[in-house]
Short mmCIF file of C-alpha atoms and ligand atoms in Angstrom, two decimals:
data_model
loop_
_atom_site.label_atom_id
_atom_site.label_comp_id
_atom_site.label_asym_id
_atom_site.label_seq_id
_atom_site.Cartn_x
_atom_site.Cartn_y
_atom_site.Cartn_z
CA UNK A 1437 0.00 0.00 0.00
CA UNK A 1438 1.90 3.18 -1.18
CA UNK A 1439 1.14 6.41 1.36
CA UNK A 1440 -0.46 9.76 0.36
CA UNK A 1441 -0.66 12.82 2.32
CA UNK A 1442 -4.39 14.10 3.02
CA UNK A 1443 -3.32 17.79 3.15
CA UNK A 1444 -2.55 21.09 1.17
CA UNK A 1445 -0.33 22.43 4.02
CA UNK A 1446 3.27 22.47 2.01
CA UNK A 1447 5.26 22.35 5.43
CA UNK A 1448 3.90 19.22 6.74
CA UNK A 1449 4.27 17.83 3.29
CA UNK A 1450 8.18 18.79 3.28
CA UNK A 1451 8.30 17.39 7.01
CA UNK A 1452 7.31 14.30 6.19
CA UNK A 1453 8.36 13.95 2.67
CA UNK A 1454 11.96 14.12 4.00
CA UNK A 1455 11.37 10.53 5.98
CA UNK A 1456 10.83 9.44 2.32
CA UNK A 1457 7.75 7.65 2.87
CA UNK A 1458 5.15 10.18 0.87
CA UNK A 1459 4.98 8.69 -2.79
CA UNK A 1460 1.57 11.24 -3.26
CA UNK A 1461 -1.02 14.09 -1.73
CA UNK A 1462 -4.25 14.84 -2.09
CA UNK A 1463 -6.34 18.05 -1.47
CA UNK A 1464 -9.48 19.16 -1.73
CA UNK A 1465 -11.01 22.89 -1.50
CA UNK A 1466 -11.80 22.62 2.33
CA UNK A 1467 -8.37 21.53 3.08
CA UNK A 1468 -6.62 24.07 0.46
CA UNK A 1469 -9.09 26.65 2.61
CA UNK A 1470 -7.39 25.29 5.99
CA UNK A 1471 -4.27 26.62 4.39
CA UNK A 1472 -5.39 30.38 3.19
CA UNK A 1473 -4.05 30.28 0.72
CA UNK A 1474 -5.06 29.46 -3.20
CA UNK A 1475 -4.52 26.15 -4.76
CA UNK A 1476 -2.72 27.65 -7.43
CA UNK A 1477 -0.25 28.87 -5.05
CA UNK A 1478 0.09 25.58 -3.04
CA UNK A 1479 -0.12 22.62 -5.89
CA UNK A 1480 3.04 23.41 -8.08
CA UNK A 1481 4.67 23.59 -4.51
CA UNK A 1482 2.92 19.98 -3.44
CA UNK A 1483 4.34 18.80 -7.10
CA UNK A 1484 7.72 19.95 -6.54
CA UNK A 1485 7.86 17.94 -3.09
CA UNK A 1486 6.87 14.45 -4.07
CA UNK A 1487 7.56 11.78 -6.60
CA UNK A 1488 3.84 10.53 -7.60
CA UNK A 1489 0.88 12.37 -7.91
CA UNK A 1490 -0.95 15.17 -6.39
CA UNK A 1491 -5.18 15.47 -6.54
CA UNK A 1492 -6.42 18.78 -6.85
CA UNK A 1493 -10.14 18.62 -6.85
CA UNK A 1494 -12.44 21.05 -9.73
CA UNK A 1495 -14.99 23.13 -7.79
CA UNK A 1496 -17.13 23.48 -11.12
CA UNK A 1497 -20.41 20.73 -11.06
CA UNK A 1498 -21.38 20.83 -14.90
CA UNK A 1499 -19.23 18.57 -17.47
CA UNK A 1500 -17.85 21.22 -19.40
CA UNK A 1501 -16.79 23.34 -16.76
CA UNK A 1502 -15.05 20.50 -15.26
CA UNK A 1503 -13.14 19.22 -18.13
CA UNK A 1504 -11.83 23.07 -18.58
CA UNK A 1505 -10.48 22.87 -15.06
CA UNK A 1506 -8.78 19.83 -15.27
CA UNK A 1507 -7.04 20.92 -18.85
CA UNK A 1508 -5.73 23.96 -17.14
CA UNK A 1509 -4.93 21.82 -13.91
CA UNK A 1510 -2.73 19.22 -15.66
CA UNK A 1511 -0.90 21.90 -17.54
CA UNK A 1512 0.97 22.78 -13.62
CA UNK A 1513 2.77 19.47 -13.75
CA UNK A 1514 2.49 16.00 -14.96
CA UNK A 1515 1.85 14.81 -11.77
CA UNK A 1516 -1.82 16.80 -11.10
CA UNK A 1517 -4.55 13.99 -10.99
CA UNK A 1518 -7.68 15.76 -11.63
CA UNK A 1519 -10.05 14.84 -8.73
CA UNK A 1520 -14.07 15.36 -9.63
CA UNK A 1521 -17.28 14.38 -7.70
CA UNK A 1522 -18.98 10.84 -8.05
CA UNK A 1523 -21.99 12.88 -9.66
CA UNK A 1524 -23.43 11.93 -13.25
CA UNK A 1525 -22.07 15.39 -14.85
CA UNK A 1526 -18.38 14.38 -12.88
CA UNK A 1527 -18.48 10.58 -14.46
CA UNK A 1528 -19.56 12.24 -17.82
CA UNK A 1529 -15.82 14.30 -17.38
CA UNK A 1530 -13.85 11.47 -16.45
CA UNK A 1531 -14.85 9.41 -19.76
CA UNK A 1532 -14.12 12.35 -21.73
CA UNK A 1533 -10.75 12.81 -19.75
CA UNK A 1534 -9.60 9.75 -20.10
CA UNK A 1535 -9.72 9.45 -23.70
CA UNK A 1536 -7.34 12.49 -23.62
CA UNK A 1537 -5.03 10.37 -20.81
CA UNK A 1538 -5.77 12.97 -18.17
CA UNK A 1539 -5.85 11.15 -14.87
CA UNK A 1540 -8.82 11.61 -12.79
CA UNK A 1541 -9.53 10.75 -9.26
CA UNK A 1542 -12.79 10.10 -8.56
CA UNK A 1543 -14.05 11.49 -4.96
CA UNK A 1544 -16.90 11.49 -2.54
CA UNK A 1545 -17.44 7.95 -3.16
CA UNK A 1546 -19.87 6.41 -0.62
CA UNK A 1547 -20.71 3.12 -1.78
CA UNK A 1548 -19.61 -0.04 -3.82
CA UNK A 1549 -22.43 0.82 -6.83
CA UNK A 1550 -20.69 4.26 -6.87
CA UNK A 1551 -16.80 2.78 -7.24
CA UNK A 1552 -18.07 0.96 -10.25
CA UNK A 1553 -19.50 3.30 -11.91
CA UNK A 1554 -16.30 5.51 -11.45
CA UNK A 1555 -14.53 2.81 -12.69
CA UNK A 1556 -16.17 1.72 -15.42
CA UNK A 1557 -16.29 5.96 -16.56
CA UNK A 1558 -12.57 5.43 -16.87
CA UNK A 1559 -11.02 6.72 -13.42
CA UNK A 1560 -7.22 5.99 -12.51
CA UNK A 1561 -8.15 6.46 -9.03
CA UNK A 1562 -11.54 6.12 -6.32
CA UNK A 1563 -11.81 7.52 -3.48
CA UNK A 1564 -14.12 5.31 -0.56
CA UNK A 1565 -14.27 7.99 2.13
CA UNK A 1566 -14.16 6.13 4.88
CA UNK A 1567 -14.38 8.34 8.31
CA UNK A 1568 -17.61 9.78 7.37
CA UNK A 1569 -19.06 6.73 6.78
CA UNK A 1570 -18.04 5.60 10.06
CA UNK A 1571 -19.44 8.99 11.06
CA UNK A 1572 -23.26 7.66 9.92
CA UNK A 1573 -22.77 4.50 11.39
CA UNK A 1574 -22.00 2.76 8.37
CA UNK A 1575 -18.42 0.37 8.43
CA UNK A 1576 -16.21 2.78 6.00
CA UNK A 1577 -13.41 -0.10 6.16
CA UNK A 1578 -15.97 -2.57 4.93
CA UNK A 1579 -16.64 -0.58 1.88
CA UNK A 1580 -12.60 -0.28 1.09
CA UNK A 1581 -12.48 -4.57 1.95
CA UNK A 1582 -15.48 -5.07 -0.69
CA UNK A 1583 -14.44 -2.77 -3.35
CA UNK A 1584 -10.91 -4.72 -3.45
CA UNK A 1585 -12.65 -7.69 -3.74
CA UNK A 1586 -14.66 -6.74 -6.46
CA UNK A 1587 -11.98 -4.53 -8.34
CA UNK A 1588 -10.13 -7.69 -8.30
CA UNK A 1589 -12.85 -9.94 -9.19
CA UNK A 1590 -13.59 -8.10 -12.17
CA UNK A 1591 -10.00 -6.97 -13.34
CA UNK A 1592 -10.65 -3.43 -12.80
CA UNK A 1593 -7.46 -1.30 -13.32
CA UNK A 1594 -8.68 1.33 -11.36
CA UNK A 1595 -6.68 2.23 -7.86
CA UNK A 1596 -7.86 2.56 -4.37
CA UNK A 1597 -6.90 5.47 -2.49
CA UNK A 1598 -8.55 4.98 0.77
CA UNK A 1599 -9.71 8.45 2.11
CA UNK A 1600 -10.85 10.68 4.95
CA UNK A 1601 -8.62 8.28 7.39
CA UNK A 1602 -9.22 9.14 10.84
CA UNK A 1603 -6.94 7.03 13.01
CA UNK A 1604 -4.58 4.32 12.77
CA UNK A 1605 -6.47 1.66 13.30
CA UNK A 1606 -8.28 2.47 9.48
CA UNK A 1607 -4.45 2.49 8.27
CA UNK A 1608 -3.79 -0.30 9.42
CA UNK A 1609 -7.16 -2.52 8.36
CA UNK A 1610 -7.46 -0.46 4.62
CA UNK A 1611 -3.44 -1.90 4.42
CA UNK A 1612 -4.75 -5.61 5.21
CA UNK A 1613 -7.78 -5.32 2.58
CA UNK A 1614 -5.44 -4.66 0.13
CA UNK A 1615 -6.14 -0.84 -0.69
CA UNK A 1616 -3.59 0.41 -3.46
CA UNK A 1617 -2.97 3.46 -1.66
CA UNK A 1618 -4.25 5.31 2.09
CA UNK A 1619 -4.33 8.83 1.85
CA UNK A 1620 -3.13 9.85 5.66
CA UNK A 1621 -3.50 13.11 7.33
CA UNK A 1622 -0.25 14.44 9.13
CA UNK A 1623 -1.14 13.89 12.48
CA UNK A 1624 -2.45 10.41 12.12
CA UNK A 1625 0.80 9.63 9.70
CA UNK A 1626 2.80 10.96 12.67
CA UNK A 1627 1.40 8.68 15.19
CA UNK A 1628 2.47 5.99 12.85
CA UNK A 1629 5.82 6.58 13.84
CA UNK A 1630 5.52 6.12 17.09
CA UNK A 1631 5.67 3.28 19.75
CA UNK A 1632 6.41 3.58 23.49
CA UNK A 1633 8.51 0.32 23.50
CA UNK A 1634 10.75 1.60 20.56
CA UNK A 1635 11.44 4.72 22.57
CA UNK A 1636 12.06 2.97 25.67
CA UNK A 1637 14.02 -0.03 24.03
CA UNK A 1638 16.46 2.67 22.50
CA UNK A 1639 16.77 4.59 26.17
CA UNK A 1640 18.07 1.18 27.45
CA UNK A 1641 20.25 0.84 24.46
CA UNK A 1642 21.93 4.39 24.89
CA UNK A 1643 22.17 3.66 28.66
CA UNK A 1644 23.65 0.50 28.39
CA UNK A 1645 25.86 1.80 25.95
CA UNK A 1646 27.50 4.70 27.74
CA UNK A 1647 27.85 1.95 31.23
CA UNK A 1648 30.00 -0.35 28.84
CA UNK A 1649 32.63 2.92 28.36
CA UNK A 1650 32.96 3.15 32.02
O1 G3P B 2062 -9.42 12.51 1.51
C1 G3P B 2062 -10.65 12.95 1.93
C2 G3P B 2062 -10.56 13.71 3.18
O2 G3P B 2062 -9.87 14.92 3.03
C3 G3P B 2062 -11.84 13.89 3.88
O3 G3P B 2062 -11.53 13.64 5.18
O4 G3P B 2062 -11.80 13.75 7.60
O5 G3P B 2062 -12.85 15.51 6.12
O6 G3P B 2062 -13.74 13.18 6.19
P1 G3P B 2062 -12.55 14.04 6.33
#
């Protein structure tokens, strides 16, 4: 499962891309808003921080306006997947996107009916948003576990990106269903990282260390 940062905020990005574990980001307008700043200020600098690619989301809801947005959006850098609402004008897009090889990541996606219909449209990438259906009750992790199934069932070439991760324990079960990628905020991607044995296990190392000089 490659890792994605969930965030527009460039100095977290650098932060972390500097372990050398980001391969990608995604945004969206609320968290480019989080940032204040524009998302053509912060998405060349997103590009020039990572090796894969980097969703930027259209805020237009009609087909034609969407497909303009995601011409000028790709022209920023090779690596801009255009991300566009699982909405019948948004599907219409993708299909016409992807016979010009723009990549598309399809967002907002709720439900397994709703992943293959993005597929099937012609989308590079889906994204299950998982918190919020956890948020309604619903299992958000169960949605990620069928959709594997069935993208593999079916031979679907489209990717995975699990989405609106809350905690580690939806890294770590969207990683054993087999999602291509989990999109991670910062703070969650941090926590990853840590583990109170590993901190105390290299305390006892350094101590035991510096008695073996004496
Ligand atoms: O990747 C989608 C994400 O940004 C939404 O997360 O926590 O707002 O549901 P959340």
């Amino acid at each position: 499962m490659k890792i994605f940062m969930d965030t527009a905020n460039v100095a977290e990005i650098a932060e972390m891309a500097a372990l050398g574990v980001v391969y990608g980001v995604t945004t969206n307008p609320s968290l480019i808003a989080k940032t204040g700043r524009t998302q053509a200020e912060v998405i060349p600098e997103i590009c020039a921080l990572v090796e894969g690619p980097v969703s930027a989301e259209v805020i237009s809801t009609d087909c034609e306006g969407m497909v303009a947005e995601a011409r000028k959006l790709v022209k920023i850098s090779d690596k801009v997947v255009v991300k566009i609402p699982c909405i019948a004008e948004g599907l219409k897009a993708v299909k016409i996107l992807a016979a010009e090889g723009i990549k598309t990541n399809v967002t907002l996606v709720f439900s397994l009916g709703q992943a293959l219909l993005a597929a099937r449209a012609g989308a590079t990438y889906v994204s299950p948003f998982i918190g919020r259906l956890d948020d309604i009750g619903e299992n958000g992790v169960a949605l990620v576990e069928n959709m594997v199934k069935v993208f593999r069932q079916y031979n679907l070439s489209t990717q995975i990106i699990a989405a609106s991760i809350r905690n580690m324990e939806h890294v770590d079960k969207v990683m054993l269903a087999g999602a291509d990628i989990a999109t991670i905020p910062t703070k969650v991607l941090k926590e990853m990282l840590l583990h109170p044995l590993t901190d105390k296990g290299l305390a006892q190392f350094l101590e035991d260390y510096k008695n073996s000089l004496k």
